Amino acid sequence: MTQEGNKVAVVGGDGIGPEVIAEGLRVISAAGISLQTKSFNLGGARYLEDETILPDEILEEWRAFDAIYLGAVGDPRVTPGVIERGLLLKMRFELDLYINERPFVAADHNFVVIRENTEGAYAGEGGVLRKGTPSEIATQGSVNTRMGVERCIRYAFETAMKRRKHLTLVHKTNVLSFAGDLWQRTFDELATQYPEVVTDYNHVDAACIYFVEDPARYDVIVTDNLFGDILTDLGGAVSGGVGLAASANLNPPRTSPSMFEPVHGSAPDIAGQSKANPIAAIISGAMMLDFLGFDQAASKIKQACHDCASEQGSTTQIADAVIAKL
């Protein structure tokens, strides 16, 4: 099965990344989907070779693609933050991947977290004075714009309309009175445009408790960048482990390619040993297919992954089990 608009940039990255992405592509092919792919050598290992992180010319080349399929990046030999800011955050900001979407499915719950992906505490606002002295001062602000907040919340409402029509805003409005007020007012205003959607609000600390004790209460959650980063890792932990956690970094108007990745990290300690569970990468690939318009194949792959959630074996054997379920 082929379709126009299926050019995919593939970044295997570091550690187990190339292994799980290879299996993801194999499952996509087994589902009958033919993608036009081109591989790019980026990540910690590439940085150690020649200090390349994400050149502007590659970013420009990616603009002609429809999606990016990324395994994992990160190498313990590289200073923390170099690859994260230079590749992942640069990709999000420059390609305007303003929605981070992560689904969580287990026997007793099925919910999705919509995280604002280009603003908040990760925007880079702040600085340091008198560094290394007893009088050192460090500031790190959270940048929230009406445009950024509104487009994220609107996407969450649209997502809720396609699901069970329930949307929860998660923030900390009682303490973060400026950013929280912007998020709450925008949420309340948009809610009037979606009268079918039941809305709720949780402080982020309460949401952490509910994630553990009663995750079935949720359908769609919308939150800011920092809170979303923390909550989605917790969501993975209560939904079978981070090895099953998939994600999409979306540009909904499709003015640039969206990026799809498992969120388990590069796990260098097991790289090359065929020990990595490829389910998260395979589900991320299914989310990519959904975005590209291959809805039926995406649904089949997701269901096969859920059927194989407890599967044991090598990286290839688990992928084989998923393919057998298609």
Short mmCIF file of C-alpha atoms in Angstrom, two decimals:
data_model
loop_
_atom_site.label_atom_id
_atom_site.label_comp_id
_atom_site.label_asym_id
_atom_site.label_seq_id
_atom_site.Cartn_x
_atom_site.Cartn_y
_atom_site.Cartn_z
CA MET A 1 0.00 0.00 0.00
CA THR A 2 1.41 3.39 -0.95
CA GLN A 3 0.15 6.92 -0.65
CA GLU A 4 1.45 10.37 -1.56
CA GLY A 5 3.04 12.15 1.35
CA ASN A 6 5.03 9.41 3.04
CA LYS A 7 8.63 10.63 3.01
CA VAL A 8 10.17 9.74 6.35
CA ALA A 9 13.51 10.83 7.77
CA VAL A 10 14.91 8.05 9.96
CA VAL A 11 17.25 8.81 12.87
CA GLY A 12 18.29 5.61 14.62
CA GLY A 13 20.43 7.59 17.03
CA ASP A 14 22.36 6.02 19.89
CA GLY A 15 22.41 2.86 21.97
CA ILE A 16 19.34 0.70 21.39
CA GLY A 17 17.82 3.33 19.07
CA PRO A 18 18.91 1.76 15.76
CA GLU A 19 17.78 -1.69 16.95
CA VAL A 20 14.24 -0.71 17.90
CA ILE A 21 13.74 1.55 14.89
CA ALA A 22 14.80 -1.28 12.56
CA GLU A 23 12.09 -3.47 14.09
CA GLY A 24 9.57 -0.66 13.87
CA LEU A 25 10.23 -0.28 10.16
CA ARG A 26 10.00 -4.05 9.71
CA VAL A 27 6.56 -4.11 11.35
CA ILE A 28 5.39 -1.20 9.20
CA SER A 29 6.49 -3.10 6.10
CA ALA A 30 4.77 -6.28 7.33
CA ALA A 31 1.56 -4.26 7.69
CA GLY A 32 1.72 -3.57 3.97
CA ILE A 33 2.93 0.02 4.11
CA SER A 34 5.75 1.25 1.88
CA LEU A 35 7.52 4.38 3.08
CA GLN A 36 10.15 6.47 1.33
CA THR A 37 12.87 6.61 3.97
CA LYS A 38 16.24 8.29 4.28
CA SER A 39 18.56 7.68 7.22
CA PHE A 40 20.44 10.45 9.05
CA ASN A 41 23.41 9.82 11.34
CA LEU A 42 22.77 12.06 14.35
CA GLY A 43 23.11 11.71 18.11
CA GLY A 44 25.77 11.41 20.77
CA ALA A 45 28.00 9.05 18.79
CA ARG A 46 28.01 11.40 15.81
CA TYR A 47 28.80 14.34 18.09
CA LEU A 48 31.82 12.49 19.45
CA GLU A 49 33.05 11.91 15.89
CA ASP A 50 32.94 15.47 14.56
CA GLU A 51 30.87 17.62 17.00
CA THR A 52 27.88 17.57 14.64
CA ILE A 53 24.56 17.85 16.49
CA LEU A 54 21.80 19.13 14.16
CA PRO A 55 23.10 21.28 11.30
CA ASP A 56 20.75 23.88 9.81
CA GLU A 57 21.11 22.27 6.40
CA ILE A 58 19.65 19.01 7.70
CA LEU A 59 16.79 20.91 9.31
CA GLU A 60 16.06 22.52 5.95
CA GLU A 61 16.23 19.16 4.20
CA TRP A 62 13.75 17.73 6.71
CA ARG A 63 11.18 20.36 5.76
CA ALA A 64 10.61 18.40 2.55
CA PHE A 65 9.75 15.27 4.57
CA ASP A 66 6.38 14.34 6.06
CA ALA A 67 7.64 12.76 9.28
CA ILE A 68 10.73 11.95 11.31
CA TYR A 69 11.11 8.54 12.99
CA LEU A 70 13.64 8.73 15.82
CA GLY A 71 15.01 5.88 17.94
CA ALA A 72 16.85 7.49 20.86
CA VAL A 73 19.73 9.90 21.32
CA GLY A 74 22.17 10.23 24.17
CA ASP A 75 25.64 8.99 25.03
CA PRO A 76 27.08 8.95 28.56
CA ARG A 77 30.37 10.28 27.17
CA VAL A 78 28.66 13.52 26.11
CA THR A 79 28.00 16.30 28.62
CA PRO A 80 24.32 16.16 29.69
CA GLY A 81 22.19 18.73 27.89
CA VAL A 82 24.35 19.05 24.77
CA ILE A 83 22.37 16.60 22.64
CA GLU A 84 19.06 17.27 24.38
CA ARG A 85 19.13 21.00 23.70
CA GLY A 86 21.10 20.89 20.47
CA LEU A 87 19.03 18.19 18.76
CA LEU A 88 15.73 17.39 20.47
CA LEU A 89 14.78 20.87 21.68
CA LYS A 90 16.16 22.52 18.55
CA MET A 91 14.02 20.17 16.46
CA ARG A 92 10.90 21.00 18.49
CA PHE A 93 11.46 24.74 18.36
CA GLU A 94 12.64 25.11 14.76
CA LEU A 95 10.01 22.74 13.29
CA ASP A 96 7.31 24.13 15.62
CA LEU A 97 6.42 20.72 17.04
CA TYR A 98 4.15 22.36 19.57
CA ILE A 99 2.17 19.28 20.60
CA ASN A 100 3.66 16.33 22.45
CA GLU A 101 1.10 13.51 22.51
CA ARG A 102 1.58 10.37 24.59
CA PRO A 103 -1.01 7.60 24.88
CA PHE A 104 -1.21 5.29 27.90
CA VAL A 105 -3.13 2.04 27.60
CA ALA A 106 -3.35 -0.74 30.17
CA ALA A 107 -5.96 -3.28 31.26
CA ASP A 108 -7.83 -0.77 33.43
CA HIS A 109 -7.18 2.58 31.74
CA ASN A 110 -6.78 4.33 28.40
CA PHE A 111 -5.83 8.00 28.45
CA VAL A 112 -3.64 10.44 26.54
CA VAL A 113 -1.54 13.38 27.72
CA ILE A 114 -1.32 16.45 25.50
CA ARG A 115 1.75 18.45 26.50
CA GLU A 116 2.67 21.92 25.23
CA ASN A 117 6.05 21.31 23.62
CA THR A 118 7.72 24.61 22.72
CA GLU A 119 7.25 27.01 25.65
CA GLY A 120 7.25 26.91 29.45
CA ALA A 121 10.38 26.27 31.48
CA TYR A 122 12.13 24.66 28.50
CA ALA A 123 12.07 27.78 26.33
CA GLY A 124 15.49 28.78 27.68
CA GLU A 125 14.62 32.02 29.46
CA GLY A 126 16.89 32.86 32.39
CA GLY A 127 20.49 33.38 33.28
CA VAL A 128 23.19 33.30 35.93
CA LEU A 129 25.10 36.02 37.77
CA ARG A 130 28.34 35.68 39.78
CA LYS A 131 28.62 32.01 38.87
CA GLY A 132 30.87 29.97 41.14
CA THR A 133 30.79 32.48 43.98
CA PRO A 134 28.89 32.36 47.28
CA SER A 135 26.62 35.07 45.83
CA GLU A 136 25.64 33.13 42.71
CA ILE A 137 22.14 33.79 41.37
CA ALA A 138 20.37 31.57 38.83
CA THR A 139 16.98 32.29 37.31
CA GLN A 140 14.86 30.08 35.04
CA GLY A 141 11.52 31.46 33.91
CA SER A 142 8.49 29.81 32.36
CA VAL A 143 7.49 31.41 29.06
CA ASN A 144 3.78 31.13 28.25
CA THR A 145 2.10 32.94 25.35
CA ARG A 146 -1.61 33.19 24.67
CA MET A 147 -1.01 31.78 21.19
CA GLY A 148 1.02 28.83 22.46
CA VAL A 149 -1.37 27.98 25.26
CA GLU A 150 -4.49 28.37 23.13
CA ARG A 151 -3.32 26.20 20.24
CA CYS A 152 -2.29 23.44 22.64
CA ILE A 153 -5.59 23.50 24.56
CA ARG A 154 -7.60 23.63 21.34
CA TYR A 155 -5.79 20.54 20.07
CA ALA A 156 -6.63 18.82 23.35
CA PHE A 157 -10.32 19.69 23.01
CA GLU A 158 -10.32 18.36 19.44
CA THR A 159 -8.67 15.16 20.69
CA ALA A 160 -11.27 14.81 23.43
CA MET A 161 -14.06 15.16 20.85
CA LYS A 162 -12.68 12.10 19.06
CA ARG A 163 -12.49 10.07 22.27
CA ARG A 164 -14.74 9.98 25.37
CA LYS A 165 -15.31 13.75 25.50
CA HIS A 166 -13.58 14.39 28.81
CA LEU A 167 -10.67 16.82 29.23
CA THR A 168 -8.65 17.62 32.37
CA LEU A 169 -6.39 20.65 32.69
CA VAL A 170 -3.38 19.97 34.94
CA HIS A 171 -1.38 22.91 36.31
CA LYS A 172 -0.51 24.57 39.63
CA THR A 173 -2.76 27.64 39.51
CA ASN A 174 -2.71 28.20 43.27
CA VAL A 175 1.03 28.96 43.25
CA LEU A 176 1.93 29.78 39.63
CA SER A 177 -0.60 32.60 39.61
CA PHE A 178 0.48 34.26 36.35
CA ALA A 179 1.11 31.28 34.06
CA GLY A 180 -1.63 29.28 35.75
CA ASP A 181 -4.13 32.08 35.27
CA LEU A 182 -3.35 32.27 31.54
CA TRP A 183 -3.82 28.52 31.18
CA GLN A 184 -7.04 28.43 33.23
CA ARG A 185 -8.67 31.45 31.52
CA THR A 186 -7.80 30.11 28.07
CA PHE A 187 -9.09 26.66 29.00
CA ASP A 188 -12.37 28.08 30.32
CA GLU A 189 -12.89 30.27 27.26
CA LEU A 190 -12.29 27.42 24.81
CA ALA A 191 -14.55 25.12 26.84
CA THR A 192 -17.54 27.25 25.77
CA GLN A 193 -16.79 26.25 22.15
CA TYR A 194 -16.90 22.54 23.01
CA PRO A 195 -20.08 22.13 25.11
CA GLU A 196 -20.05 18.35 24.60
CA VAL A 197 -16.74 17.99 26.42
CA VAL A 198 -16.86 17.53 30.19
CA THR A 199 -13.97 19.46 31.76
CA ASP A 200 -12.03 19.11 35.00
CA TYR A 201 -8.97 20.58 36.69
CA ASN A 202 -6.26 18.99 38.87
CA HIS A 203 -3.24 20.52 40.52
CA VAL A 204 -0.19 18.66 39.23
CA ASP A 205 0.67 17.13 42.61
CA ALA A 206 -2.87 15.76 42.90
CA ALA A 207 -2.64 14.42 39.35
CA CYS A 208 0.49 12.47 40.32
CA ILE A 209 -1.49 10.75 43.07
CA TYR A 210 -4.40 9.99 40.73
CA PHE A 211 -2.04 8.59 38.08
CA VAL A 212 -0.99 5.97 40.61
CA GLU A 213 -4.25 5.36 42.48
CA ASP A 214 -6.97 5.98 39.87
CA PRO A 215 -5.67 6.51 36.30
CA ALA A 216 -9.02 5.33 34.87
CA ARG A 217 -10.53 8.70 35.85
CA TYR A 218 -8.71 10.30 32.90
CA ASP A 219 -9.43 10.44 29.17
CA VAL A 220 -7.47 13.44 27.82
CA ILE A 221 -5.12 15.57 29.91
CA VAL A 222 -3.65 18.89 28.78
CA THR A 223 -0.74 20.53 30.57
CA ASP A 224 2.37 22.66 30.14
CA ASN A 225 5.83 21.57 29.04
CA LEU A 226 7.49 20.86 32.40
CA PHE A 227 4.49 19.27 34.10
CA GLY A 228 3.84 17.23 30.96
CA ASP A 229 7.40 15.93 30.92
CA ILE A 230 7.08 14.67 34.49
CA LEU A 231 3.52 13.33 34.20
CA THR A 232 4.19 11.38 31.02
CA ASP A 233 7.12 9.54 32.59
CA LEU A 234 4.87 8.67 35.52
CA GLY A 235 2.17 7.62 33.04
CA GLY A 236 4.63 5.21 31.46
CA ALA A 237 5.50 3.75 34.85
CA VAL A 238 1.85 2.99 35.66
CA SER A 239 1.06 1.65 32.19
CA GLY A 240 3.48 -1.22 31.83
CA GLY A 241 6.81 0.58 32.09
CA VAL A 242 8.73 3.13 30.08
CA GLY A 243 9.70 0.41 27.59
CA LEU A 244 6.14 0.57 26.24
CA ALA A 245 5.91 4.38 26.14
CA ALA A 246 5.47 5.92 22.69
CA SER A 247 5.18 9.57 21.71
CA ALA A 248 4.42 11.98 18.89
CA ASN A 249 5.86 15.48 18.57
CA LEU A 250 3.34 17.10 16.28
CA ASN A 251 3.03 20.08 14.00
CA PRO A 252 -0.77 19.82 13.52
CA PRO A 253 -1.01 22.30 10.58
CA ARG A 254 1.73 20.27 8.83
CA THR A 255 3.90 23.26 7.98
CA SER A 256 6.87 21.03 8.89
CA PRO A 257 7.35 17.30 9.54
CA SER A 258 6.18 15.80 12.81
CA MET A 259 8.52 13.56 14.83
CA PHE A 260 7.72 10.19 16.39
CA GLU A 261 9.88 8.48 19.02
CA PRO A 262 9.86 5.99 21.89
CA VAL A 263 10.77 7.71 25.13
CA HIS A 264 12.80 5.02 26.87
CA GLY A 265 16.18 6.58 26.11
CA SER A 266 19.25 5.06 24.48
CA ALA A 267 19.98 2.48 27.23
CA PRO A 268 23.67 2.10 26.28
CA ASP A 269 24.15 -0.69 28.83
CA ILE A 270 22.12 -3.12 26.70
CA ALA A 271 22.91 -1.73 23.24
CA GLY A 272 23.73 -4.33 20.61
CA GLN A 273 22.54 -7.25 22.73
CA SER A 274 19.00 -7.59 21.31
CA LYS A 275 17.59 -7.12 24.81
CA ALA A 276 15.60 -3.95 24.12
CA ASN A 277 11.82 -4.16 23.96
CA PRO A 278 10.81 -2.61 20.61
CA ILE A 279 7.12 -2.15 21.49
CA ALA A 280 7.42 1.59 22.23
CA ALA A 281 9.20 2.19 18.92
CA ILE A 282 6.62 0.10 17.07
CA ILE A 283 3.70 2.01 18.63
CA SER A 284 5.46 5.28 17.81
CA GLY A 285 5.68 4.04 14.22
CA ALA A 286 1.97 3.27 14.30
CA MET A 287 1.27 6.81 15.51
CA MET A 288 3.32 8.03 12.56
CA LEU A 289 1.24 5.92 10.17
CA ASP A 290 -1.92 7.35 11.68
CA PHE A 291 -0.58 10.86 11.08
CA LEU A 292 0.32 9.96 7.48
CA GLY A 293 -3.18 8.69 6.79
CA PHE A 294 -2.71 4.92 7.11
CA ASP A 295 -5.40 4.61 9.77
CA GLN A 296 -6.26 0.94 9.36
CA ALA A 297 -2.65 -0.26 9.40
CA ALA A 298 -1.96 1.95 12.42
CA SER A 299 -4.90 0.46 14.34
CA LYS A 300 -3.83 -3.10 13.53
CA ILE A 301 -0.27 -2.46 14.69
CA LYS A 302 -1.39 -0.79 17.94
CA GLN A 303 -3.73 -3.67 18.73
CA ALA A 304 -1.01 -6.21 17.96
CA CYS A 305 1.35 -4.35 20.30
CA HIS A 306 -1.20 -4.34 23.10
CA ASP A 307 -1.77 -8.07 22.56
CA CYS A 308 1.99 -8.60 22.90
CA ALA A 309 2.55 -6.22 25.82
CA SER A 310 3.71 -9.05 28.10
CA GLU A 311 5.74 -10.82 25.40
CA GLN A 312 9.24 -11.91 26.43
CA GLY A 313 12.24 -12.54 24.20
CA SER A 314 14.84 -10.77 22.12
CA THR A 315 14.20 -7.51 20.30
CA THR A 316 13.60 -9.41 17.06
CA GLN A 317 11.44 -12.09 18.69
CA ILE A 318 9.09 -9.53 20.20
CA ALA A 319 8.74 -7.81 16.82
CA ASP A 320 8.09 -11.22 15.26
CA ALA A 321 5.27 -11.75 17.76
CA VAL A 322 3.72 -8.41 16.82
CA ILE A 323 3.93 -9.26 13.12
CA ALA A 324 2.27 -12.63 13.80
CA LYS A 325 -0.69 -10.77 15.31
CA LEU A 326 -1.24 -8.52 12.30
#
